[in-house]
């Protein structure tokens, strides 16, 4: 199976999920909290003509105020901690947080040091962890689908309670 | 190495030399602290040797002092002159060379933050890596600082340069940007549309990399080197491994050296394609951007087919490479020739599109003297007429055996930088073809159990330019690892490149400089 075929199948599945939960599209704001920049290469790859993720209803937006989900990369450096928190607070609820890459998941090779907080979940509640260094675009799409499923569960649980 | 020149330098430095030692192509002179400004000035201006790195080491355990190293590159002789001064721990200060040599600016501020060494007479002694909420008197690269320490946040303020005048206003941007790029802060002072001042503030992604090198095993350090600046992984890890191999006095098998060369050039191709795509994006030329991004993706997929990693990671090791790629020769040649054909078409298209050319010609000029004064490296320097390329001037890997040209442009604008990159892509394809045809038979790696004690420089020409590692090992671990990413040199050039340009052209200028935040902040 070629990369294009893989993306076609995964993209369609993701599109179905997005339509079901969000009606039209899912808006993602990417935040680099101290990555090595390879994770950004892969996020950017999602928009190239081969993946062209927008056709499946996934938009990478410029402001956290427009976002349903934050996609955070990097181990969260001491110097980015505050900016990340501000971005999170600027994102309207209900919001999802995805930790992308080994660094974001648990600090990765940068660990927990004077300069690195050791992972996004030390600072924010994380809904889904997308491992890889960097995760391939396919893994990223899969991770986003898992996040959408989680949101669905959250909504159901809330409805059941009320 | 040309001994005559060394003798001449020795004569010039005469009674200021306290100690001299040589290893490989590195000549170390320990000199008197008080004479450092004069000596640097002499080497830099009179001998015309570029200053490529400055770094400190904490040797208080040995002789109660810090040492500062000034590395000058003898481009024409493939050698390095390293001046070393001793800074007593009780004084912790030394004369700043920044008033004479502008490119020393950030290095001295870095050492002030990281080691607490004060550059006396520095024109801008503000904090650099340690933010204003970092307590005074705590310096992470000192040996008595434990990497796990989490110093409390204190109250402090960072003062920006301020431009006053009628109608002048400020635009602060970042650290979180609108696009998917790395974090950093830009503060523009603008009068109408033209930018009259830009101040950049970085080090948001400071991850303590140099300290980390000292605290992990050498095996792990190889992986860390790949992650200093993610899209320049190969250049970094090869520079790291070469320094280690120099220390261990091992000869890397020829086949491994050729494979490394192929990986280094593949990395250059996808990076340059990304930069060209970025410029097309920022002038809103969607077709060109899509085309360039598609080509970049094809290279990333080729990378994955060859090495299992889209960013060519996990291939290099101290002593060679981990996996052979010889059996994929025909596939690589075929794909590259397709990519090159498409790329030529793309460049024809770009350069014949007036709406693009209008935006990039004469935009973001960096004049030759500014580029030289700030020690701008890589394609950006070459687009401003600086004829330097580590691959040619300090040959490593298989570059000595292969033929390639170093493209040079003079105008120093966005267009020149784009042309230099485009020409380099074609050179890279030719280099990979040559390396594949000439790929020698044999082993791909020599294994070592231990790295002996020693110190050495390792260097490569990353897609962004000259990358330099200086490593000292003691007891099979890293005692000090200084990483000098090309962006650490090039960032300051952006403050000049944007002057008198309009704000909407900033993204294009920024893209054309292709700067890494992670590699810079470390
Ligand atoms: S997970 Fe890997 S690729 Fe992503 S930012 Fe961290 S080190 Fe870089």
PDB file of N, CA, C and O and ligand atoms in Angstrom, chain A residues 32 34-40 73-75 100-105 107-110 130-135, chain B residues 207 226-227 230 311 313, ligand 1:
ATOM      1  N   UNK A  32       4.686  24.845  19.905  1.00  0.00           N
ATOM      2  CA  UNK A  32       6.022  24.304  20.114  1.00  0.00           C
ATOM      3  C   UNK A  32       6.481  24.750  21.492  1.00  0.00           C
ATOM      4  O   UNK A  32       6.713  25.919  21.735  1.00  0.00           O
ATOM      5  N   UNK A  34       9.231  23.849  22.968  1.00  0.00           N
ATOM      6  CA  UNK A  34      10.650  23.531  23.112  1.00  0.00           C
ATOM      7  C   UNK A  34      11.079  22.308  22.331  1.00  0.00           C
ATOM      8  O   UNK A  34      11.997  21.601  22.737  1.00  0.00           O
ATOM      9  N   UNK A  35      10.429  22.052  21.209  1.00  0.00           N
ATOM     10  CA  UNK A  35      10.788  20.855  20.439  1.00  0.00           C
ATOM     11  C   UNK A  35      12.132  21.064  19.744  1.00  0.00           C
ATOM     12  O   UNK A  35      12.681  22.155  19.751  1.00  0.00           O
ATOM     13  N   UNK A  36      12.609  19.988  19.116  1.00  0.00           N
ATOM     14  CA  UNK A  36      13.872  20.095  18.378  1.00  0.00           C
ATOM     15  C   UNK A  36      13.601  20.572  16.966  1.00  0.00           C
ATOM     16  O   UNK A  36      14.516  20.717  16.184  1.00  0.00           O
ATOM     17  N   UNK A  37      12.367  20.747  16.601  1.00  0.00           N
ATOM     18  CA  UNK A  37      11.814  21.218  15.327  1.00  0.00           C
ATOM     19  C   UNK A  37      11.504  20.119  14.316  1.00  0.00           C
ATOM     20  O   UNK A  37      10.905  20.395  13.294  1.00  0.00           O
ATOM     21  N   UNK A  38      11.894  18.878  14.609  1.00  0.00           N
ATOM     22  CA  UNK A  38      11.547  17.800  13.674  1.00  0.00           C
ATOM     23  C   UNK A  38      10.053  17.487  13.775  1.00  0.00           C
ATOM     24  O   UNK A  38       9.423  17.115  12.783  1.00  0.00           O
ATOM     25  N   UNK A  39       9.472  17.639  14.965  1.00  0.00           N
ATOM     26  CA  UNK A  39       8.030  17.425  15.085  1.00  0.00           C
ATOM     27  C   UNK A  39       7.282  18.443  14.225  1.00  0.00           C
ATOM     28  O   UNK A  39       6.272  18.122  13.607  1.00  0.00           O
ATOM     29  N   UNK A  40       7.792  19.661  14.150  1.00  0.00           N
ATOM     30  CA  UNK A  40       7.151  20.690  13.314  1.00  0.00           C
ATOM     31  C   UNK A  40       7.241  20.310  11.839  1.00  0.00           C
ATOM     32  O   UNK A  40       6.329  20.583  11.071  1.00  0.00           O
ATOM     33  N   UNK A  73       4.180  20.157  21.149  1.00  0.00           N
ATOM     34  CA  UNK A  73       5.428  19.417  20.950  1.00  0.00           C
ATOM     35  C   UNK A  73       6.483  19.926  21.932  1.00  0.00           C
ATOM     36  O   UNK A  73       6.366  21.036  22.448  1.00  0.00           O
ATOM     37  N   UNK A  74       7.489  19.121  22.153  1.00  0.00           N
ATOM     38  CA  UNK A  74       8.599  19.546  23.017  1.00  0.00           C
ATOM     39  C   UNK A  74       8.350  19.187  24.471  1.00  0.00           C
ATOM     40  O   UNK A  74       7.224  18.961  24.892  1.00  0.00           O
ATOM     41  N   UNK A  75       9.424  19.148  25.269  1.00  0.00           N
ATOM     42  CA  UNK A  75       9.336  18.701  26.663  1.00  0.00           C
ATOM     43  C   UNK A  75       8.781  19.775  27.603  1.00  0.00           C
ATOM     44  O   UNK A  75       8.686  19.541  28.800  1.00  0.00           O
ATOM     45  N   UNK A 100       2.480  15.613  21.397  1.00  0.00           N
ATOM     46  CA  UNK A 100       3.052  14.988  20.205  1.00  0.00           C
ATOM     47  C   UNK A 100       4.557  14.762  20.354  1.00  0.00           C
ATOM     48  O   UNK A 100       5.296  15.703  20.596  1.00  0.00           O
ATOM     49  N   UNK A 101       4.973  13.509  20.180  1.00  0.00           N
ATOM     50  CA  UNK A 101       6.394  13.190  20.218  1.00  0.00           C
ATOM     51  C   UNK A 101       6.855  12.756  21.598  1.00  0.00           C
ATOM     52  O   UNK A 101       6.239  13.090  22.612  1.00  0.00           O
ATOM     53  N   UNK A 102       7.960  12.024  21.618  1.00  0.00           N
ATOM     54  CA  UNK A 102       8.462  11.497  22.892  1.00  0.00           C
ATOM     55  C   UNK A 102       8.725  12.595  23.904  1.00  0.00           C
ATOM     56  O   UNK A 102       8.503  12.414  25.097  1.00  0.00           O
ATOM     57  N   UNK A 103       9.239  13.728  23.447  1.00  0.00           N
ATOM     58  CA  UNK A 103       9.538  14.826  24.378  1.00  0.00           C
ATOM     59  C   UNK A 103       8.275  15.280  25.082  1.00  0.00           C
ATOM     60  O   UNK A 103       8.256  15.461  26.285  1.00  0.00           O
ATOM     61  N   UNK A 104       7.223  15.499  24.293  1.00  0.00           N
ATOM     62  CA  UNK A 104       5.987  16.006  24.864  1.00  0.00           C
ATOM     63  C   UNK A 104       5.360  14.955  25.775  1.00  0.00           C
ATOM     64  O   UNK A 104       4.721  15.283  26.769  1.00  0.00           O
ATOM     65  N   UNK A 105       5.545  13.671  25.434  1.00  0.00           N
ATOM     66  CA  UNK A 105       4.933  12.606  26.234  1.00  0.00           C
ATOM     67  C   UNK A 105       5.566  12.525  27.622  1.00  0.00           C
ATOM     68  O   UNK A 105       4.863  12.410  28.614  1.00  0.00           O
ATOM     69  N   UNK A 107       9.124  14.027  28.291  1.00  0.00           N
ATOM     70  CA  UNK A 107      10.427  14.692  28.344  1.00  0.00           C
ATOM     71  C   UNK A 107      11.413  14.098  27.369  1.00  0.00           C
ATOM     72  O   UNK A 107      12.362  14.750  26.964  1.00  0.00           O
ATOM     73  N   UNK A 108      11.185  12.834  27.004  1.00  0.00           N
ATOM     74  CA  UNK A 108      12.050  12.171  26.027  1.00  0.00           C
ATOM     75  C   UNK A 108      13.508  12.265  26.411  1.00  0.00           C
ATOM     76  O   UNK A 108      13.859  12.164  27.595  1.00  0.00           O
ATOM     77  N   UNK A 109      14.335  12.492  25.448  1.00  0.00           N
ATOM     78  CA  UNK A 109      15.774  12.515  25.700  1.00  0.00           C
ATOM     79  C   UNK A 109      16.162  13.733  26.545  1.00  0.00           C
ATOM     80  O   UNK A 109      17.189  13.734  27.214  1.00  0.00           O
ATOM     81  N   UNK A 110      15.316  14.757  26.563  1.00  0.00           N
ATOM     82  CA  UNK A 110      15.659  15.961  27.321  1.00  0.00           C
ATOM     83  C   UNK A 110      15.319  15.833  28.799  1.00  0.00           C
ATOM     84  O   UNK A 110      15.774  16.630  29.619  1.00  0.00           O
ATOM     85  N   UNK A 130       0.966  10.966  21.686  1.00  0.00           N
ATOM     86  CA  UNK A 130       1.327  10.437  20.363  1.00  0.00           C
ATOM     87  C   UNK A 130       2.842  10.200  20.351  1.00  0.00           C
ATOM     88  O   UNK A 130       3.615  11.136  20.167  1.00  0.00           O
ATOM     89  N   UNK A 131       3.258   8.964  20.589  1.00  0.00           N
ATOM     90  CA  UNK A 131       4.698   8.714  20.676  1.00  0.00           C
ATOM     91  C   UNK A 131       5.364   8.725  19.312  1.00  0.00           C
ATOM     92  O   UNK A 131       4.700   8.665  18.279  1.00  0.00           O
ATOM     93  N   UNK A 132       6.672   8.759  19.330  1.00  0.00           N
ATOM     94  CA  UNK A 132       7.452   8.804  18.088  1.00  0.00           C
ATOM     95  C   UNK A 132       8.437   9.941  18.185  1.00  0.00           C
ATOM     96  O   UNK A 132       8.226  10.876  18.940  1.00  0.00           O
ATOM     97  N   UNK A 133       9.497   9.836  17.401  1.00  0.00           N
ATOM     98  CA  UNK A 133      10.508  10.885  17.530  1.00  0.00           C
ATOM     99  C   UNK A 133      11.107  11.209  16.178  1.00  0.00           C
ATOM    100  O   UNK A 133      12.198  10.797  15.885  1.00  0.00           O
ATOM    101  N   UNK A 134      10.443  11.959  15.364  1.00  0.00           N
ATOM    102  CA  UNK A 134       9.060  12.444  15.503  1.00  0.00           C
ATOM    103  C   UNK A 134       8.063  11.392  15.038  1.00  0.00           C
ATOM    104  O   UNK A 134       8.429  10.505  14.268  1.00  0.00           O
ATOM    105  N   UNK A 135       6.786  11.501  15.463  1.00  0.00           N
ATOM    106  CA  UNK A 135       5.765  10.591  14.928  1.00  0.00           C
ATOM    107  C   UNK A 135       5.593  10.848  13.435  1.00  0.00           C
ATOM    108  O   UNK A 135       5.635  11.994  13.002  1.00  0.00           O
TER     109      UNK A 135
ATOM    110  N   UNK B 207      16.940  23.926  26.244  1.00  0.00           N
ATOM    111  CA  UNK B 207      16.645  22.634  26.858  1.00  0.00           C
ATOM    112  C   UNK B 207      17.813  22.091  27.669  1.00  0.00           C
ATOM    113  O   UNK B 207      17.823  20.930  28.038  1.00  0.00           O
ATOM    114  N   UNK B 226      21.579  14.141  17.563  1.00  0.00           N
ATOM    115  CA  UNK B 226      20.608  14.138  16.460  1.00  0.00           C
ATOM    116  C   UNK B 226      19.415  15.024  16.746  1.00  0.00           C
ATOM    117  O   UNK B 226      18.647  15.334  15.851  1.00  0.00           O
ATOM    118  N   UNK B 227      19.235  15.375  18.003  1.00  0.00           N
ATOM    119  CA  UNK B 227      18.042  16.122  18.380  1.00  0.00           C
ATOM    120  C   UNK B 227      18.332  17.547  18.843  1.00  0.00           C
ATOM    121  O   UNK B 227      17.499  18.185  19.473  1.00  0.00           O
ATOM    122  N   UNK B 230      16.459  19.532  14.976  1.00  0.00           N
ATOM    123  CA  UNK B 230      15.853  18.342  14.381  1.00  0.00           C
ATOM    124  C   UNK B 230      16.029  18.167  12.888  1.00  0.00           C
ATOM    125  O   UNK B 230      16.313  17.068  12.426  1.00  0.00           O
ATOM    126  N   UNK B 311      13.710  11.560   8.859  1.00  0.00           N
ATOM    127  CA  UNK B 311      14.721  12.583   9.123  1.00  0.00           C
ATOM    128  C   UNK B 311      16.120  11.970   9.206  1.00  0.00           C
ATOM    129  O   UNK B 311      17.009  12.546   9.807  1.00  0.00           O
ATOM    130  N   UNK B 313      17.384   9.636  10.874  1.00  0.00           N
ATOM    131  CA  UNK B 313      17.928   9.431  12.216  1.00  0.00           C
ATOM    132  C   UNK B 313      18.320   7.987  12.451  1.00  0.00           C
ATOM    133  O   UNK B 313      17.870   7.087  11.750  1.00  0.00           O
TER     134      UNK B 313
HETATM  135  S1  LIG C   1       9.848  14.063  20.002  1.00  0.00           S
HETATM  136 FE1  LIG C   1      11.773  13.839  18.905  1.00  0.00          FE
HETATM  137  S2  LIG C   1      11.368  14.888  17.001  1.00  0.00           S
HETATM  138 FE2  LIG C   1       9.811  15.582  18.381  1.00  0.00          FE
HETATM  139  S3  LIG C   1      10.618  17.391  19.315  1.00  0.00           S
HETATM  140 FE3  LIG C   1      11.196  15.703  20.641  1.00  0.00          FE
HETATM  141  S4  LIG C   1      13.219  15.124  19.977  1.00  0.00           S
HETATM  142 FE4  LIG C   1      12.339  16.355  18.358  1.00  0.00          FE
END
